[in-house]
PDB file of C-alpha atoms in Angstrom:
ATOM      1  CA  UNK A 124      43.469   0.798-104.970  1.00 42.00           C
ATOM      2  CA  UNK A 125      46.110   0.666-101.867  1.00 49.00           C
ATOM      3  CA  UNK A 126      46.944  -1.435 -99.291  1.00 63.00           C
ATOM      4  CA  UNK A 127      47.116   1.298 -96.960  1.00 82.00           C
ATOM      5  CA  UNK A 128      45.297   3.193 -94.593  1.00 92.00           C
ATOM      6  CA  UNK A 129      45.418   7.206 -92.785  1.00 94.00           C
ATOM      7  CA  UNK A 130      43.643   8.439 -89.828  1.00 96.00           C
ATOM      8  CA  UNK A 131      43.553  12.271 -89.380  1.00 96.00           C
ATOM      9  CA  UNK A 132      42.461  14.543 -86.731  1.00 97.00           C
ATOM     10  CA  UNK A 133      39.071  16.215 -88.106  1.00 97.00           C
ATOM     11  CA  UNK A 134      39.264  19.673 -87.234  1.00 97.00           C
ATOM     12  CA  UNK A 135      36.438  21.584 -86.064  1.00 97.00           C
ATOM     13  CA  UNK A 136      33.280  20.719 -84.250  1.00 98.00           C
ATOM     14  CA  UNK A 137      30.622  18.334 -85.902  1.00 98.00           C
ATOM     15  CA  UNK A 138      27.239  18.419 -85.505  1.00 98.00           C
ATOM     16  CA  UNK A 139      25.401  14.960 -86.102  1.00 97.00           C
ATOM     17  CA  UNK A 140      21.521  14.458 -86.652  1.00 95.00           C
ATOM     18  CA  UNK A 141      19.640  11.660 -87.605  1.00 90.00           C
ATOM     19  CA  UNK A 142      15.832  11.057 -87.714  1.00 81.00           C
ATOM     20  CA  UNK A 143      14.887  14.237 -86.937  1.00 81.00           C
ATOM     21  CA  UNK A 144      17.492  14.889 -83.834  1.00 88.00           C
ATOM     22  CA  UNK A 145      20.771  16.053 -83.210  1.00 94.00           C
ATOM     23  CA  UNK A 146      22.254  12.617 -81.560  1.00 94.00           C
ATOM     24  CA  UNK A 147      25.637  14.231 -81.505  1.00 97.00           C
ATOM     25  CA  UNK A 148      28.073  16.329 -81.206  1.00 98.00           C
ATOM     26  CA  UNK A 149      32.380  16.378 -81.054  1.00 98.00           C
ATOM     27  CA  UNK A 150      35.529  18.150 -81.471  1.00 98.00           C
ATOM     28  CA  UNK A 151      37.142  14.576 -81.383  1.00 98.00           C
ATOM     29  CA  UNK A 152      36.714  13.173 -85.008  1.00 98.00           C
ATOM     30  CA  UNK A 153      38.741  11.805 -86.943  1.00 98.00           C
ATOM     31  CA  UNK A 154      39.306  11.201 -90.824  1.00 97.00           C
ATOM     32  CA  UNK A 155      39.940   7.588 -92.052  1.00 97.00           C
ATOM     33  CA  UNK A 156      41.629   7.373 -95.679  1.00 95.00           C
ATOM     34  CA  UNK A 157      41.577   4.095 -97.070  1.00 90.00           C
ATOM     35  CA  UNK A 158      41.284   2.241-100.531  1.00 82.00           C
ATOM     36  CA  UNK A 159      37.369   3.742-100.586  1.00 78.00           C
ATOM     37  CA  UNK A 160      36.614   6.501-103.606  1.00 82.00           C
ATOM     38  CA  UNK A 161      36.152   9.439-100.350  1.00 89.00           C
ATOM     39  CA  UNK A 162      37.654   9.510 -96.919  1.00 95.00           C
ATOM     40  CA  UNK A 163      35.193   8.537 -93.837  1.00 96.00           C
ATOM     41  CA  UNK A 164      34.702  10.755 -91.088  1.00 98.00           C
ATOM     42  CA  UNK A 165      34.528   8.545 -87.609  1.00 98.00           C
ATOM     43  CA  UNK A 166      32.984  10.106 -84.351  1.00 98.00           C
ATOM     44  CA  UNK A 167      34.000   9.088 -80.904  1.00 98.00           C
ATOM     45  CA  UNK A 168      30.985   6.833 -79.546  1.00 97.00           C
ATOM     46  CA  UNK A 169      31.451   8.940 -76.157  1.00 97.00           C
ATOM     47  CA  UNK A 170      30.147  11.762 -78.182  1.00 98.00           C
ATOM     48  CA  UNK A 171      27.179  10.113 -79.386  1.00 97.00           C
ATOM     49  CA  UNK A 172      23.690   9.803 -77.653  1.00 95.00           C
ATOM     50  CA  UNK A 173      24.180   5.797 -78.158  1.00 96.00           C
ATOM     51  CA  UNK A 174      20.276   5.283 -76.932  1.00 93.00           C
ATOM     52  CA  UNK A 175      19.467   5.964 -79.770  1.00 92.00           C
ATOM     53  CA  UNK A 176      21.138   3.832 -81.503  1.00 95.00           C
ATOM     54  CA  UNK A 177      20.391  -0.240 -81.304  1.00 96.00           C
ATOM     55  CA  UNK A 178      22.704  -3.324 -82.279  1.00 97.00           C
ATOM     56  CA  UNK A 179      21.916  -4.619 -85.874  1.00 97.00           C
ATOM     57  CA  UNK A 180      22.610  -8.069 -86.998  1.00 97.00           C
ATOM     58  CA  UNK A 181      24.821  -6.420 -89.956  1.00 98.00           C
ATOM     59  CA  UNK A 182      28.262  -7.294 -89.974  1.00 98.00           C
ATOM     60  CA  UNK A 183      30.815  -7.185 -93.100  1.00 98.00           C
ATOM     61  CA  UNK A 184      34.643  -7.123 -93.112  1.00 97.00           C
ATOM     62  CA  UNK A 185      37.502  -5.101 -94.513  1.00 94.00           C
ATOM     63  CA  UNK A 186      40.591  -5.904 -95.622  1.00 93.00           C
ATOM     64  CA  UNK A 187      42.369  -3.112 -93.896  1.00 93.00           C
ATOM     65  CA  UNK A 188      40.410  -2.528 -91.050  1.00 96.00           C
ATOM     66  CA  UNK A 189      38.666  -6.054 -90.352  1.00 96.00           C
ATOM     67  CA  UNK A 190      34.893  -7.183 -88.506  1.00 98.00           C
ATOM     68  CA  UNK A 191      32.341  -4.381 -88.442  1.00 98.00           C
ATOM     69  CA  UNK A 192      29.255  -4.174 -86.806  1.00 98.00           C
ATOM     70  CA  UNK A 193      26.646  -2.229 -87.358  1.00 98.00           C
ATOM     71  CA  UNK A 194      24.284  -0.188 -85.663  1.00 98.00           C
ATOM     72  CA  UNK A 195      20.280   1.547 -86.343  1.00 97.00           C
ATOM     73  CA  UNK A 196      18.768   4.591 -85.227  1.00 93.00           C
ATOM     74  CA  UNK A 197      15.165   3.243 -83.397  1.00 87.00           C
ATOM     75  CA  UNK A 198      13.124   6.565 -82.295  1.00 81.00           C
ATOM     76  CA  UNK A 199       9.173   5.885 -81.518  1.00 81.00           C
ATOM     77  CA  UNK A 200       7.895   6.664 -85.191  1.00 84.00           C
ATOM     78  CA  UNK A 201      10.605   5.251 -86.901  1.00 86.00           C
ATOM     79  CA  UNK A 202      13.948   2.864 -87.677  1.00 90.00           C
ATOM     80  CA  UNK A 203      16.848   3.993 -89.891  1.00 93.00           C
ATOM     81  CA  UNK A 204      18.420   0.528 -90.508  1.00 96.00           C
ATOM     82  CA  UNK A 205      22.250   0.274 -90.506  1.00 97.00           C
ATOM     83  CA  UNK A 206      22.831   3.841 -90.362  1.00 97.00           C
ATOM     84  CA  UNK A 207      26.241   3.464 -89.068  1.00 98.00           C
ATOM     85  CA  UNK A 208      29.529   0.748 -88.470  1.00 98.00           C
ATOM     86  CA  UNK A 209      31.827   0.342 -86.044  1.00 98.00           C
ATOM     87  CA  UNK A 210      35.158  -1.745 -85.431  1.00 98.00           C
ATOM     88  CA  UNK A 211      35.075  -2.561 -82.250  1.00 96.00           C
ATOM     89  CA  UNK A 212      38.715  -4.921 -82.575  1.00 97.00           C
ATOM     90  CA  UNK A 213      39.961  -3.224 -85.978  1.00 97.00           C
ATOM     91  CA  UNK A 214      42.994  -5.167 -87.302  1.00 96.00           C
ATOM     92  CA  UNK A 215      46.482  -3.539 -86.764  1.00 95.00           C
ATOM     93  CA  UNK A 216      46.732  -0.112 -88.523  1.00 93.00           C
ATOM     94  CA  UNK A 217      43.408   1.060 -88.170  1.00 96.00           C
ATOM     95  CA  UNK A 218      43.472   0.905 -83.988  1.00 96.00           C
ATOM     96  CA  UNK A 219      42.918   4.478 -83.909  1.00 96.00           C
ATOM     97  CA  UNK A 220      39.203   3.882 -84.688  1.00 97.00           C
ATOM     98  CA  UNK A 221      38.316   1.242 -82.581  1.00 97.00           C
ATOM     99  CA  UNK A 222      35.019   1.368 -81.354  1.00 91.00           C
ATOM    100  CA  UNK A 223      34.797   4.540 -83.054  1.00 98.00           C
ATOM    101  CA  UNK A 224      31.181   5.429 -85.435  1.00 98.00           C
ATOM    102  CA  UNK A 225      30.988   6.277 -89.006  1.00 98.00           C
ATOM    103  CA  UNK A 226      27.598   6.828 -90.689  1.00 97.00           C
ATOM    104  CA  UNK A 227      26.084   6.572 -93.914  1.00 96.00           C
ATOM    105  CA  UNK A 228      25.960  10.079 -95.418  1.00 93.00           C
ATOM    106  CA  UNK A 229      22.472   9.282 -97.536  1.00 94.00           C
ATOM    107  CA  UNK A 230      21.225   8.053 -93.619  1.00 94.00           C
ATOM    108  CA  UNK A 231      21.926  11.465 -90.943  1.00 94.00           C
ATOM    109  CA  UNK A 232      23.588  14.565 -91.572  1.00 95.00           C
ATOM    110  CA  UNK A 233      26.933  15.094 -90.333  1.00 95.00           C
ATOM    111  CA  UNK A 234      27.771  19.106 -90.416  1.00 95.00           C
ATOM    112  CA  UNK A 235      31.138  21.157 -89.916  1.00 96.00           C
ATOM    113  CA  UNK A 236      30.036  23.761 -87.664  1.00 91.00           C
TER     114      UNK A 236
END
């Protein structure tokens, strides 16, 4: 484990769907390499359609990058609980991220296009 922490530029364009929709879409990601066993891939929240996406009462905290909150995906015929996080105030180091998304792979599908 480190006490460290990378962002990278993502290259490319990714494609993001969850619950049956594409709810979005950027060339503006970025890769977040911390003390986790795989690297996270964090979408700008501009690029996301955010209503469909609702507050959750889930919060947890990092050592490296600090309070996150989470968020579900609500459609009519379903809810995908904490799907994805976000650091809204994320603790020196990590500011590049800040109020960025990253979602649960096993939740949406996140594609390199």
């Amino acid at each position: 484990m480190t006490d460290a922490l990378r962002i990278e530029p993502a290259p490319g364009h990714y494609v993001l769907r969850g619950g049956g929709a594409v709810i979005g879409e950027t060339d503006n990601a970025v890769w977040l390499y911390d003390d986790g066993p795989e690297p996270r891939l964090y979408l700008p929240r501009a690029d996301i359609a955010m209503e469909f996406l609702d507050p959750s009462e889930t919060v947890t905290q990092c050592h490296l990058k600090g309070t996150a909150s989470y968020f579900s995906i609500v459609s009519k015929s379903m809810v995908i609980k904490d799907v994805a996080w976000s650091y809204e105030a994320p603790l020196p180091g990590a500011e590049a991220i800040a109020g960025m998304l990253s979602f649960f792979d096993d939740k949406v599908t996140v594609e390199r296009i």
